[in-house]
Backbone as a ProteinNet text record, in pm:
[ID]
protein_1_A
[PRIMARY]
XXXXXXXXXXXXXXXXXXXXXXXXXXXXXXXXXXXXXXXXXXXXXXXXXXXXXXXXXXXXXXXXXXXXXXXXXXXXXXXXXXXXXXXXXXXXXXXXXXXXXXXXXXXXXXXXXXXXXXXXXXXXXXXXXXXXXXXXXXXXXXXXXXXXXXXXXXXXXXXXXXXXXXXXXXXXXXXXXXXXXXXXXXXXXXXXXXXXXXXXXXXXXXXXXXXXXXXXXXXXXXXXXXXXXXXXXXXXXXXXXXXXXXXXXXXXXXXXXXXXXXXXXXXXXXXXXXXXXXX
[TERTIARY]
-2702.5	-2690.7	-2522.8	-2534.5	-2390.5	-2313.7	-2490.1	-2477.3	-2476.2	-2479.1	-2548.1	-2403.5	-2272.9	-2113.9	-2025.4	-2044.2	-1980.2	-1989.6	-2194.1	-2173.5	-2095.9	-2124.1	-2001.9	-1842.9	-1797.5	-1638.5	-1629.2	-1742.8	-1667.2	-1703.6	-1806.2	-1849.3	-1625.9	-1691.8	-1509	-1434.3	-1400.9	-1286.4	-1305.5	-1421.2	-1435.6	-1372.3	-1447.9	-1382.2	-1260.7	-1273.2	-1033	-929.7	-968	-961.5	-945.9	-1057.8	-1074.4	-1014.3	-1020.4	-926.2	-845.6	-721.4	-571.1	-549.9	-633.6	-643.5	-635.6	-717.1	-775.3	-591.6	-585.2	-420.2	-303.4	-312.9	-222.4	-229.3	-335.3	-396.7	-309.3	-388.4	-397.6	-241.5	-77.4	61.8	99.6	26.6	118.1	67.1	-18	-77.5	7.2	-6	141.1	264.8	324.4	395.6	491.5	372.4	384.9	432.2	464.7	541.3	661.8	839.7	926.2	945.1	973.4	900.3	898.1	781.1	635.5	732.6	778.2	860.1	972.3	1009.7	1136.5	1132	1072.3	1027.4	919	852.5	796.1	766.1	864.3	908.1	776.6	790.2	683.1	637	492.9	479.3	504.8	523.7	528.7	740.2	773.3	928	937.8	892	915.9	812.5	765.3	717.2	827.3	873.9	953.7	1100.4	1132.9	1277.8	1195	1063.6	1069.6	1089.5	1047.6	1033.8	1220.6	1247.4	1419.1	1460.5	1396.3	1467.8	1419.8	1314.1	1273.3	1296	1300.3	1229.7	1383.3	1449.7	1483.7	1544.2	1357.2	1390.4	1397.2	1459.3	1503.3	1411.9	1381.4	1310.1	1320.5	1339.3	1335.2	1289	1405.4	1331.3	1236.8	1172.1	1036.8	965.7	853.1	779.8	728	749	745.4	868.9	962.5	1064.6	1188.4	1258.1	1330.6	1472.1	1513	1608.5	1635.2	1530.5	1473.9	1489.2	1485.1	1481.9	1519.4	1705.1	1769.5	1738.9	1661.7	1612.3	1723.2	1807.2	1896.6	1822.3	1749.8	1679.2	1785.7	1836.6	1923.8	1898.6	1740.5	1720	1698.9	1713.2	1601.4	1719.4	1864.9	2046.7	1935.1	1955.2	1918.7	1775.2	1630.9	1525.1	1535.6	1659.4	1594.6	1679	1813	1869.7	1777.2	1683.2	1603.7	1508.2	1371	1330.6	1333.9	1542.2	1547.5	1589.4	1645.8	1662.6	1468.3	1392.1	1250	1188	1159	1151.1	1155.5	1266.5	1445.3	1348.7	1426.3	1354.1	1195.2	1093.3	985.6	949.3	1003.2	1018.9	1098.6	1173.5	1270.3	1218.9	1164.2	1056.5	948.5	880.7	708.1	763	841.3	829.6	915	1033.5	1050.1	955	864.8	796.4	668.5	670.4	519.4	566.8	729.4	724.6	785.4	773.6	845.2	682	634.7	481.6	392.1	383.4	314	414.3	532.8	650.2	542.5	552.2	497	415.7	297.2	161.6	175.7	209.6	169.9	264.7	339.9	441.7	454.2	328	268.3	346.9	531.6	619.2	722.4	738.4	867.9	801.6	692.8	628.2	642.9	589	589.5	772.4	827.7	1011.2	1066	943.4	1070.8	957.7	885.1	775.5	819.8	879.8	1027.2	1095.7	1133.9	1284.9	1171.7	1089.9	968	977.2	886.9	877.1	952.8	1090.2	1231.5	1226.3	1267.6	1324.6	1186.4	1078.3	985.6	1011.8	1011.7	993.9	1132.8	1233.7	1365	1359.7	1382.6	1412	1510.3	1418.4	1483.9	1591.9	1616.6	1713.1	1876.6	1885.7	1970.4	2014.7	1995.3	2016.4	2116.7	2093.3	2097.1	2283.9	2355.8	2516	2577.9	2545.5	2532.7	2526.6	2442.2	2405.7	2489.9	2536.7	2634.4	2771.3	2824.8	2937.5	2970.7	2800.4	2862.3	2818.8	2742.8	2722.7	2815.8	2868.9	2901	2824.7	2828.6	2784.1	2630.2	2636.1	2625.2	2461.5	2298.1	2221.8	2162.1	2299.9	2261.6	2192.3	2324.7	2299.7	2135.5	2066.3	1919.7	1863.8	1850.5	1740.4	1727.7	1906	1814.9	1794.8	1778.4	1736	1578.6	1551.3	1404	1348.7	1352.3	1366	1323.2	1365	1311.5	1203	1150.2	1026.4	960.1	987	837.7	815.7	928.6	916.3	824.7	812.5	755.7	574.1	613.9	418.5	415.7	469.7	432.5	354.4	448.1	494.8	347.1	320.5	247.2	106.1	104.4	-74.3	-44.5	75.7	14.6	-42.6	92.7	30.9	-50.9	-146.1	-333.3	-359	-390.3	-460.3	-430.5	-334.8	-398.5	-401.3	-327.5	-490.7	-571.4	-596.9	-778.4	-832.8	-820.8	-878.8	-953.5	-1155	-1136	-1161.7	-1184	-1153.8	-1301.5	-1356.4	-1449.5	-1438.7	-1339.8	-1302.3	-1165	-1121.3	-991	-1038	-1131.4	-1220.4	-1259.3	-1343.6	-1400.9	-1268.2	-1210	-1053.9	-1009	-997.4	-935.1	-1017.3	-1234.5	-1243.9	-1178.2	-1250.5	-1198.8	-1039.8	-962.2	-870.7	-732.6	-749.4	-643.8	-457	-471.3	-255.6	-245	-78.1	-73.2	-14.9	20.6	72.3	-45.4	-208.1	-264	-376.8	-352.8	-455.2	-343.7	-248.5	-156.8	-206.2	-162.6	-206.5	-421.8	-452.7	-605.3	-678.7	-623.3	-668.5	-615.3	-481.2	-388.9	-398.2	-324.6	-297.8	-395.2	-489	-635.9	-686.1	-704.7	-751.9	-634.9	-524.4	-419.2	-399.5	-432	-447.3	-433.2	-620.6	-666	-571.4	-532.7	-429	-340.4	-260.6	-91.7	-140.5	-249.9	-251.9	-212.2	-322.5	-321.5	-261.6	-175.4	2.5	46.2	31.5	83.2	94.8	33.2	-42.7	11	81.6	148.6	252.8	273.1	428.1	534.4	385.9	477	567.4	443.5	521.5	668.6	613.2	753.4	917.6	890.9	1039.5	1028.6	981.3	1070.2	1105.8	1026.9	1087.1	1220.9	1210.7	1395	1519.3	1458.7	1529.8	1640	1504	1513.8	1594.1	1558.9	1614.8	1767.5	1754.8	1943.9	2072.2	1941.4	2031.9	2073.2	1919.7	2013.4	2165.2	2137.9	2276	2402.3	2391.4	2511.3	2481.9	2535.7	2502	2537.6	2592.9	2624.1	2570.5	2339.5	2267.4	2170.2	2070.9	1957.9	1875.8	1762.2	1665.6	1666	1690.9	1709.2	1880.8	1953.9	2100.4	2042.3	1917.3	1930.4	1866.9	1806.9	1684.2	1738.3	1891.3	1997.7	2095.7	2126.1	2191.1	2145.7	1995.2	1932.4	1879.5	1872.4	1850.2	2008.8	2103.1	2217.4	2295.1	2184.2	2145.5	2076.2	2064.8	1898.7	1839.8	1802.6	1678.4	1583.7	1487.5	1318.1	1273.9	1254.6	1208.5	1292.6	1404.2	1473.2	1416.1	1339.6	1341.7	1226.6	1097.6	974.9	992.2	1070.1	1041.9	1030.1	1145.2	1182.4	1050.3	980.1	877.1	759.4	754.4	622.5	687.2	815.3	817.4	857.1	839.7	871.3	744.9	658.9	516.9	410.7	498.6	414.8	399.8	541.3	616.2	596.7	562.2	475.1	400.8	289.9	89	102.1	183.4	176.2	213.6	311.2	313.5	226.5	161.4	64.7	-71	-61.5	-186.4	-205.8	-45.6	-32.5	-36	-7.2	-98.4	-209.1	-222	-381.5	-481.6	-380.6	-412.4	-416.6	-289.2	-275.5	-369.6	-384.3	-506.6	-615.2	-681.2	-808.4	-796.7	-710.2	-705.3	-702.4	-598.6	-648.2	-745.7	-833.8	-895	-1047.7	-1030.8	-1163.3	-1291.9	-1274.3	-1338.8	-1431.3	-1368.6	-1326	-1493.1	-1610.6	-1713.1	-1743	-1725.5	-1706.4	-1752	-1751.8	-1790.6	-1928.5	-2035	-2195.8	-2279.1	-2165.7	-2270.2	-2269.7	-2254.7	-2243.2	-2303.8	-2399	-2525.7	-2671.8	-2586.5	-2746	-2786.7	-2689.2	-2717.8	-2773.1
-1973.8	-1832.5	-1943.6	-2079.5	-2073.3	-2120	-2147.2	-2170.5	-2040.3	-1973.4	-1851.9	-1765.2	-1762.9	-1737.8	-1848	-1942.1	-2016.7	-1933.7	-1954.6	-1933.3	-1773.6	-1686.2	-1549.3	-1560.4	-1650	-1653.6	-1748.5	-1793.1	-1868.5	-1803	-1662.8	-1569.9	-1500.1	-1418.3	-1392.3	-1428.1	-1576.7	-1598.9	-1628.4	-1677	-1593.3	-1454.6	-1348	-1235.1	-1200.6	-1268.2	-1261.6	-1315.4	-1381.8	-1498.8	-1407	-1332	-1269.7	-1092.6	-1150	-963.2	-1008	-1087.4	-1126.5	-1125	-1213.9	-1292.1	-1104.4	-1029.7	-903.8	-859.4	-829.3	-720.7	-834.8	-971.5	-1002.7	-957.7	-993.5	-1027.2	-812.5	-739.8	-583.1	-560.1	-611.8	-666.6	-671.2	-765.8	-814.9	-763.8	-675.7	-576	-488.9	-425.2	-310.2	-309.5	-476.8	-469.5	-504.2	-532.5	-572.3	-399.2	-316.8	-201.2	-133.3	-173.6	-158.8	-84.4	7	84.5	71.8	79	-31	-134.4	-240.7	-362.9	-310.7	-211.8	-177.4	-167.2	-102.1	-36.5	-120.9	-175.4	-314.9	-402.8	-514.1	-581	-666	-806	-891.8	-1005.4	-1021.7	-1177.7	-1285.4	-1274.5	-1406.2	-1434	-1376.1	-1359.8	-1332.4	-1321.9	-1347.3	-1454.6	-1479.5	-1657.7	-1784.4	-1739.2	-1813.5	-1791.9	-1681.2	-1698.5	-1831	-1769.1	-1885	-1993.1	-2029.5	-2168	-2198.7	-2050.6	-2172.6	-2178	-2084.1	-2073.6	-2227.7	-2284.2	-2393.4	-2530.7	-2477.4	-2667.2	-2685.3	-2813.6	-2841.1	-2927.1	-2848.4	-2911.4	-2808.9	-2774.6	-2712.9	-2700.3	-2560.3	-2536.6	-2505.4	-2596.8	-2553.2	-2372	-2343.3	-2204	-2214.3	-2094.6	-2162.5	-2000.5	-1904.8	-1783.1	-1755.6	-1797.7	-1745.5	-1700.1	-1824.2	-1764.3	-1793.9	-1715.9	-1682.6	-1781.7	-1774.1	-1859.1	-1944.7	-1956.6	-2116.8	-2122.5	-2143.7	-2154.9	-2242	-2222.1	-2287.3	-2431.6	-2394.1	-2440.2	-2494.1	-2378.2	-2436.2	-2495.2	-2452.9	-2535.7	-2385.1	-2336.6	-2254.1	-2117.6	-2155.2	-2042.5	-2065.3	-2254.1	-2265.2	-2305.5	-2290.3	-2203.6	-2029.5	-1968.8	-1881.5	-1844.6	-1911.1	-1923.2	-1975.3	-2081.4	-2145	-2037.6	-1938.9	-1848.2	-1711.8	-1678.1	-1577	-1648.8	-1804.2	-1885.5	-1835.1	-1894.4	-1914.3	-1801.7	-1670.5	-1555.4	-1527.4	-1526.6	-1512.5	-1580.2	-1688.2	-1773.9	-1732.4	-1748.8	-1685.3	-1543.9	-1481.7	-1350.5	-1375.7	-1387	-1428.5	-1444.9	-1628.8	-1630.4	-1514.3	-1508.3	-1423.8	-1326.1	-1250	-1134.5	-1136.3	-1283.3	-1278.3	-1330.1	-1389.6	-1391.4	-1394.3	-1188.8	-1140.1	-1013.6	-1003.5	-974.2	-952.7	-1149.9	-1092.5	-1157.1	-1212.7	-1202.1	-1042.7	-964	-802.5	-716.1	-781.2	-716.8	-771.7	-849.2	-952.1	-855.5	-901.9	-782.8	-678.4	-598.5	-422.8	-370.6	-484.5	-509.3	-482	-562.6	-623.9	-579.6	-482.6	-404.3	-219.8	-220	-49.4	30.7	19.1	76.2	64.4	-42.1	-82.7	17.1	-13.8	28.2	204.9	287.1	401.7	485.2	338.9	414	424.8	283.2	254.7	319.4	368.2	447.6	529.7	641.7	723	653	562.3	487.3	373.3	304.5	196	323.4	372.5	526.4	569.2	556.5	644	543.1	388.3	254.1	281	267.6	264.5	311.9	484	577.4	602.7	506.5	492.2	395.7	450.1	376.4	293.8	123.1	27.8	-10.5	92.6	64	74.2	206	268.8	146.6	68.8	7	-138.8	-147.6	-232	-258.5	-111.9	-151.8	-163.6	-111.9	-152.8	-353.7	-353.5	-572.1	-547.3	-512.8	-523.4	-565.9	-525.9	-464.9	-516.6	-550.9	-700.3	-782.8	-851	-979	-1007.5	-959.2	-972.9	-976.8	-1044.5	-1034.5	-1167.7	-1256.5	-1373.8	-1354.5	-1417.3	-1472.2	-1352.7	-1360.6	-1276.4	-1159.7	-1102.3	-951.2	-865.1	-1022.1	-990.9	-1032.2	-1142.1	-1163.8	-1037.6	-1073.2	-883.9	-780.1	-745.3	-648.4	-632.1	-765.1	-793.2	-835.4	-872.7	-901.6	-746.1	-670	-508.9	-501.4	-492.9	-503	-571.1	-704.7	-786.7	-743.9	-698.2	-727.5	-587	-514.9	-348.5	-401.7	-458.6	-551.3	-561.7	-696.1	-734.8	-697.9	-661.4	-579.4	-504.9	-437.9	-311.7	-390.3	-474.3	-606.2	-669.6	-674.5	-783.3	-707.9	-617.1	-516	-434.7	-399	-336.3	-429.1	-572.8	-721.8	-671	-700.2	-736.6	-621.7	-513.4	-400.5	-322.7	-470	-477.9	-592.5	-637.2	-751.3	-681.7	-717.4	-718.3	-699.1	-589.4	-575.1	-674.6	-699.4	-770.7	-930.3	-1002.8	-1067.8	-1156.8	-1008.4	-1020.5	-1051.2	-1011.2	-1032.5	-1108.3	-1150.6	-1293.5	-1456.7	-1383.2	-1516.8	-1457.4	-1378.1	-1374	-1395.9	-1439.2	-1457.1	-1628.2	-1680.4	-1811.2	-1836.9	-1754	-1807.9	-1854.4	-1759.8	-1751	-1665.8	-1673.2	-1602.4	-1574.9	-1565	-1377.3	-1580.8	-1636.7	-1723.3	-1757.6	-1828.7	-1903.9	-1834.5	-1679.6	-1567.3	-1530.8	-1518.6	-1513.2	-1610.9	-1770.5	-1879.8	-1899.6	-1843.8	-1847	-1744	-1611.1	-1503.3	-1344.6	-1323.2	-1237.9	-1317.2	-1462.2	-1524.1	-1554.4	-1534.4	-1550.9	-1416.9	-1346	-1254.2	-1171.3	-1135.5	-1096.1	-1233.5	-1326.7	-1466.2	-1368.5	-1277.1	-1285.5	-1135.9	-1060.8	-940.3	-963.1	-1049.5	-1187.5	-1241.5	-1258.4	-1334.9	-1277.9	-1140.4	-1004.7	-939.2	-929.5	-844.5	-993.1	-1124.3	-1233.4	-1201.9	-1195.6	-1146.2	-1040.3	-898.2	-775.9	-806.5	-933.7	-973.3	-1000.9	-1148.1	-1233.9	-1133.8	-1048.7	-964	-840.2	-803.1	-722.5	-822.3	-944.7	-1003.1	-1042	-1042.7	-1060.1	-970.6	-829.4	-699.2	-696	-759.6	-712.3	-792.4	-931.9	-982.8	-963.7	-926.4	-884.8	-738.9	-667.6	-563.7	-569.8	-656.2	-707.4	-754.7	-851.7	-900.6	-777.5	-664.7	-550.6	-522.4	-443.9	-393.8	-479.1	-618.4	-671.1	-836.1	-939.2	-996.2	-1082.9	-1261.6	-1341.7	-1447.2	-1387.8	-1540.1	-1510.4	-1535.1	-1442.1	-1385.6	-1434.2	-1353.5	-1231.3	-1153.8	-990.2	-976.9	-1047.1	-1113.6	-1069.3	-1193.5	-1124	-1113.7	-988.7	-923.2	-811.2	-733.9	-671.8	-715.4	-745.3	-823.5	-811.8	-797.5	-775.9	-646.4	-568.7	-458.1	-364.6	-424.6	-405.7	-416.8	-441.9	-458.8	-478.2	-396.7	-372.9	-520.7	-579.1	-684.1	-758.3	-646.5	-626.2	-735.4	-753.6	-913.5	-1039.9	-998	-1136.6	-1028.9	-913.4	-820.6	-845.8	-880.9	-966	-1045.6	-1145.5	-1276.7	-1289.3	-1224.8	-1158	-1167.5	-1024.2	-1054	-1113.7	-1152.2	-1259.8	-1401.2	-1446.7	-1548.8	-1484.2	-1341	-1377.5	-1340.7	-1248.5	-1284.5	-1382.1	-1481.8	-1615.2	-1680.3	-1682	-1760.2	-1650.1	-1536.6	-1416.8	-1520.9	-1504.1	-1572.9	-1669.9	-1766.6	-1912.5	-1831	-1806	-1771.4	-1722.6	-1693.7	-1586.8	-1718	-1789.6	-1864.8	-1966.5	-2011.6	-2090.8	-2036.2	-1912.8	-1888.9	-1837.2	-1873.1	-1871	-2012.8	-2155.7	-2229.9	-2231.3	-2169.4	-2230.7	-2144.7	-2028	-1940.2	-1978.4	-2069.5	-2132.2	-2305.1	-2289.7	-2430.6	-2423	-2244.6	-2270	-2183.8	-2034.2	-1986.1	-2045.3	-2155.9	-2254.3	-2145.4	-2179.5	-2082.3	-1952.4	-1929.8	-1794.4	-1720.2	-1698.7	-1710.2	-1644	-1676.6	-1617.6	-1427.4	-1402.7	-1272.3	-1305.4	-1185.2	-1149	-1277.6	-1373.8	-1487.1	-1464	-1339.3	-1260.3	-1200	-1160.8	-1076	-1130.1	-1285.4	-1381	-1416.6	-1381.5	-1490.6	-1373.5
-1317.4	-1300.7	-1315.2	-1261.8	-1292.4	-1488.1	-1490.5	-1694.3	-1750.8	-1722.1	-1830.1	-1748.3	-1658	-1569.5	-1700.4	-1676.3	-1798.1	-1980.1	-1973.7	-2136.8	-2156.5	-2043.2	-2038.7	-2135.1	-1954.7	-1962	-2135.3	-2162	-2275.6	-2405.3	-2380.5	-2489.2	-2488	-2390.3	-2355.2	-2391.3	-2375.7	-2472.9	-2591.9	-2637.6	-2826.7	-2901.1	-2787.7	-2780.9	-2770.3	-2698.6	-2684.7	-2827.9	-2804.7	-2968.9	-3094.8	-3090	-3230	-3205.6	-3128	-3046.6	-3104.2	-3074.4	-3112.2	-3265.3	-3336.8	-3493.5	-3571.6	-3496.3	-3549.2	-3599.1	-3402.5	-3348.2	-3549.8	-3503.9	-3559.1	-3751.1	-3717.7	-3887	-3926.5	-3821.9	-3867.1	-3878.5	-3815.1	-3748.3	-3863.5	-3964.2	-4054.1	-4204.8	-4241.9	-4323.9	-4345.6	-4190.3	-4207.2	-4237	-4185.7	-4197.2	-4346.8	-4437.1	-4566.4	-4604.9	-4551.4	-4544.9	-4558.3	-4560.9	-4532.1	-4411.9	-4475.3	-4324.5	-4194.5	-4198.2	-4061.8	-3994.1	-4116	-4078	-3997.8	-4036.5	-3970.8	-3836.2	-3808	-3679.9	-3570.8	-3679	-3569.9	-3563.7	-3703	-3704.6	-3795.4	-3849.5	-3883	-3862.1	-3793	-3711	-3813.6	-3959.1	-3955.4	-3924.9	-3962.1	-3884.3	-3693.2	-3675.2	-3486.6	-3502.8	-3525	-3532.3	-3586.2	-3672.8	-3742.8	-3580.9	-3549.6	-3465.9	-3358.1	-3350.6	-3132.6	-3280.4	-3389.1	-3366.3	-3391.3	-3454	-3465.5	-3281.8	-3182.1	-3098.9	-2977.9	-3037.6	-2973.4	-2980.2	-3102.2	-3202.6	-3217.7	-3276.5	-3364.4	-3440.5	-3549.2	-3668.6	-3777	-3884.3	-4016.9	-4115.9	-4122.3	-4217.5	-4344.6	-4506.4	-4627.5	-4654.6	-4743.2	-4816.2	-4884.8	-4843.6	-4862.8	-4928.8	-4947.4	-4929.3	-4855.8	-4737.2	-4603.8	-4578.6	-4567.6	-4529.2	-4619.3	-4663.3	-4871.5	-4733.4	-4694.6	-4614.2	-4546.1	-4485.6	-4433.4	-4300.7	-4146.4	-4112.7	-3994.8	-3967.1	-3857.1	-3822.7	-3667.7	-3600.6	-3483.7	-3425.8	-3342.8	-3234	-3164.2	-3017.2	-2900.9	-2956.2	-2849.9	-2759.8	-2735.7	-2680.7	-2468.5	-2428.1	-2359.3	-2222.1	-2284.1	-2168.4	-2071.6	-2164	-2161.2	-2134.3	-2129.1	-2039.7	-1913.1	-1919	-1819.6	-1711.9	-1749.3	-1645.4	-1657.5	-1704.3	-1660.2	-1574.6	-1639.8	-1538.2	-1387.9	-1372.4	-1239.1	-1120.2	-1237.5	-1209.8	-1165.6	-1184.9	-1123.7	-1022	-1056.8	-955.1	-852.7	-815.7	-703.8	-648.5	-656.6	-644.9	-602.3	-670.4	-673.3	-545	-516.6	-356.3	-277.6	-264.6	-221.8	-161.7	-262.3	-181.2	-135.1	-147.3	-142	-3.6	37.6	167.3	268.5	237.3	247.1	312.5	212.7	175	315.9	318.8	462.7	559.7	551.2	754.4	824.7	663.8	764.4	760	635.8	634.3	759.7	769.2	922	1033.8	1072.8	1187.8	1214.1	1122.6	1134.5	1153.2	1153.4	1100.2	1218.8	1344.8	1445.8	1589.5	1531.2	1605	1596.2	1635.4	1581.5	1628.4	1760.5	1791.8	1626.7	1619.9	1527.7	1343.3	1308.5	1212.1	1226.2	1344.5	1357.3	1345.8	1414.4	1363.4	1196	1219.4	991.9	850.3	946.9	823.8	753.5	771.6	651.6	581.1	659.6	573.9	463.6	528.6	392.1	307.1	360	242.4	93.7	213.1	148	43.3	54.2	-5.5	-144.8	-83	-219.7	-297	-257.2	-357.6	-483.4	-357	-494.7	-557	-722.5	-843.6	-898.4	-863.2	-872.1	-914.7	-1094.9	-1199.7	-1103.9	-1070.6	-1021.1	-894.8	-814	-762.2	-819.8	-1020.9	-1041.1	-1024.5	-1071.2	-1046	-874.7	-786.9	-696.6	-618.8	-677.5	-687.2	-756.6	-903.1	-975.2	-920.7	-812.3	-736	-678.9	-560.5	-509.7	-498.9	-564.7	-619.8	-738.5	-813	-951.5	-1055.3	-1203.4	-1295.5	-1303.3	-1228.9	-1225	-1169.1	-1167.8	-1192	-1006.8	-922	-753.9	-826.4	-931.3	-899.4	-904.9	-1108.1	-1102.1	-1019.8	-914.3	-813.4	-722.3	-688.4	-617.1	-625.1	-708.9	-807.7	-857.3	-902.5	-899.3	-763.6	-666.5	-511.4	-452.2	-478.2	-461.6	-488.8	-662.7	-700.7	-687.7	-651.8	-557.2	-380.8	-343.5	-212.5	-206.2	-176.8	-157.2	-178.9	-289.8	-317.3	-286.8	-216.8	-100.7	59.4	21.8	167.6	209.9	108.2	181.6	177.4	79.8	111.6	211.2	260.6	322.7	474.2	508.4	602.1	618	508.6	511.9	517.5	502.5	545.2	675.7	697.5	842.3	953.2	865.8	997.8	948.9	811.4	815.7	938.1	954.4	1053.1	1115.4	1104.1	1218.4	1415.7	1453.5	1614.2	1692.6	1598.9	1688.9	1653.5	1553.4	1525.6	1659.5	1681.7	1753.1	1886.2	1904.1	2026.1	2070.7	1994.7	2001.4	1985.5	1990	1974	2108.1	2132.1	2248.6	2373.2	2390.5	2465.6	2443.2	2362	2341.2	2441.8	2391.8	2478.8	2398.3	2289.4	2155.3	2193.5	2209.8	2190.6	2085.1	2083.7	1995.9	1924.5	1910.2	1852	1751.7	1795.4	1746.3	1694.8	1694.5	1647.5	1545.5	1522.6	1357.8	1244.6	1301.9	1249	1244.7	1300.8	1253.5	1221.3	1273.1	1164.7	1170.5	1158.1	1074.3	985.3	923.1	810.4	655.9	769.7	642.8	644.7	690.8	663.9	552.3	617	467.4	397.4	353.7	261.2	117.3	121.2	-48.3	-66.7	49.8	-40.6	-45.9	-13.5	-89.2	-170.4	-234.5	-386	-455.4	-421	-508.1	-574.2	-390.8	-479.7	-572.3	-470.2	-614.9	-706.3	-774	-957.2	-989	-910.9	-1007.7	-929.7	-872.1	-869	-917.8	-1034.9	-1127.2	-1218.5	-1251	-1372	-1299.6	-1238.2	-1139.4	-1166.7	-1077.1	-1104.5	-1274.5	-1295.8	-1490.9	-1520.2	-1456.4	-1504.7	-1445.8	-1272.6	-1226.7	-1342.4	-1364.4	-1409.8	-1536.3	-1622.2	-1774.3	-1750.7	-1701.1	-1629.4	-1614.8	-1536.1	-1470.4	-1570.9	-1687.6	-1710.2	-1874.3	-1874.6	-1985.5	-1903	-1817.8	-1768.1	-1753.7	-1691.1	-1742.8	-1739.3	-1895.3	-1788.5	-1944.9	-1955.9	-2040.7	-2149	-2051.2	-2058.3	-2032.5	-2090.4	-2041.4	-2179.6	-2179.7	-2232.6	-2268.2	-2126.8	-2179.6	-2304.7	-2261.7	-2372.3	-2427.2	-2482.8	-2588.7	-2702.8	-2566.1	-2684	-2695.2	-2589.4	-2573.1	-2692.3	-2778	-2855.7	-3005.1	-2963.2	-3125.7	-3156.3	-3038.1	-3037.4	-3082.7	-3059.4	-3084.5	-3259.4	-3283.8	-3491.2	-3580.3	-3421.2	-3493.5	-3556.1	-3539	-3547.6	-3440	-3528.6	-3395.3	-3412.9	-3490.5	-3527.4	-3374	-3404	-3203.4	-3177.5	-3068.5	-3041.6	-2971.5	-3061	-3085.4	-2974.2	-3024	-3025.8	-2787.4	-2814	-2688.9	-2615.2	-2720.4	-2596	-2561.6	-2693.3	-2722.4	-2607.3	-2643.2	-2540.8	-2354.6	-2299.5	-2180.4	-2104.1	-2194.6	-2228.1	-2120.1	-2222.6	-2244.6	-2098.1	-2090.2	-1941.5	-1802.1	-1859.4	-1703.7	-1738.5	-1788.6	-1800	-1755.8	-1773	-1737.2	-1640.1	-1537.9	-1384	-1368.3	-1376.8	-1339.8	-1314.9	-1428	-1378.2	-1303.7	-1203.2	-1162.7	-1047.7	-1030.5	-904.6	-875.7	-982.4	-994.6	-955.8	-1010.9	-963.9	-806.2	-771.1	-605.4	-520.9	-556.4	-514.7	-500.6	-600.5	-621.8	-487.2	-500.4	-412.8	-265.3	-224.5	-96	-74.1	-64.2	-110.2	-137.5	-150.4	-174.9	-9.9	75.9	190.7	130.2	77.9	61.1	-18.4	17.3	-104.7	-245.4	-367.9	-535.6	-505.2	-617.2	-574.8	-647.9	-526.1	-578.1	-486.9	-409	-339.1	-193.6	-132.2	14.5	9.4	-105.8	-102	-92.8	-168.7	-182.8	29.2	50.9	199.4	338.3
[MASK]
+++++++++++++++++++++++++++++++++++++++++++++++++++++++++++++++++++++++++++++++++++++++++++++++++++++++++++++++++++++++++++++++++++++++++++++++++++++++++++++++++++++++++++++++++++++++++++++++++++++++++++++++++++++++++++++++++++++++++++++++++++++++++++++++++++++++++++++++++++++++

């Protein structure tokens, strides 16, 4: 069974790679038309822009790059700013969402009172808060962090709240019969029950943290990958825009993979999908 599963995963990786190659080849062929290239960019030029951003090596003029590549390696300050904003927002939003979710799930009276306010805050378009955060925190990183926190917080909050509410009454009754107090229930029953819900929300929150940081950089910033993309849009440099999108996507996937590794380490006790049916 395990060998068949590994074989299926290898097949999936192969076809994913094939699909990526097909997309890139199709993009390249379509971009040979100058009108299409103006709107969609050229994958070779996008790769060249990424090279110039990350590597300090110049490439002389050649058929692929008639003007050559300068190799400025000048993205690291901007990328570091965006990653710092993302990680801070991800961490702060997760901690706040976890704490508030646990509190309201275990405090029915407070949950009942605050329910309409939480729903109202969650339904508010977050982008409209960006000018307010800029006024409060200035144009530094904290206005972007605050905007991204509002995106991450509610995802984590609702998943933790639901996870705690889904705890089996039988498990709670058994724990109380064994003499567990509220703190012990929180540590041994509620938190383990909510863990899978938390990690499910974290995978979504990673992308939203990047979204919040980049949107904040769009609306007012002097550094960041979002700032680079905004400057490129102002000059209709679509290749740089797509290069920024590729870089952000790659780092978002890397952060999501890191969350996945942590999840596997902390969730070893949880049976894999399909294993419970064998018991």
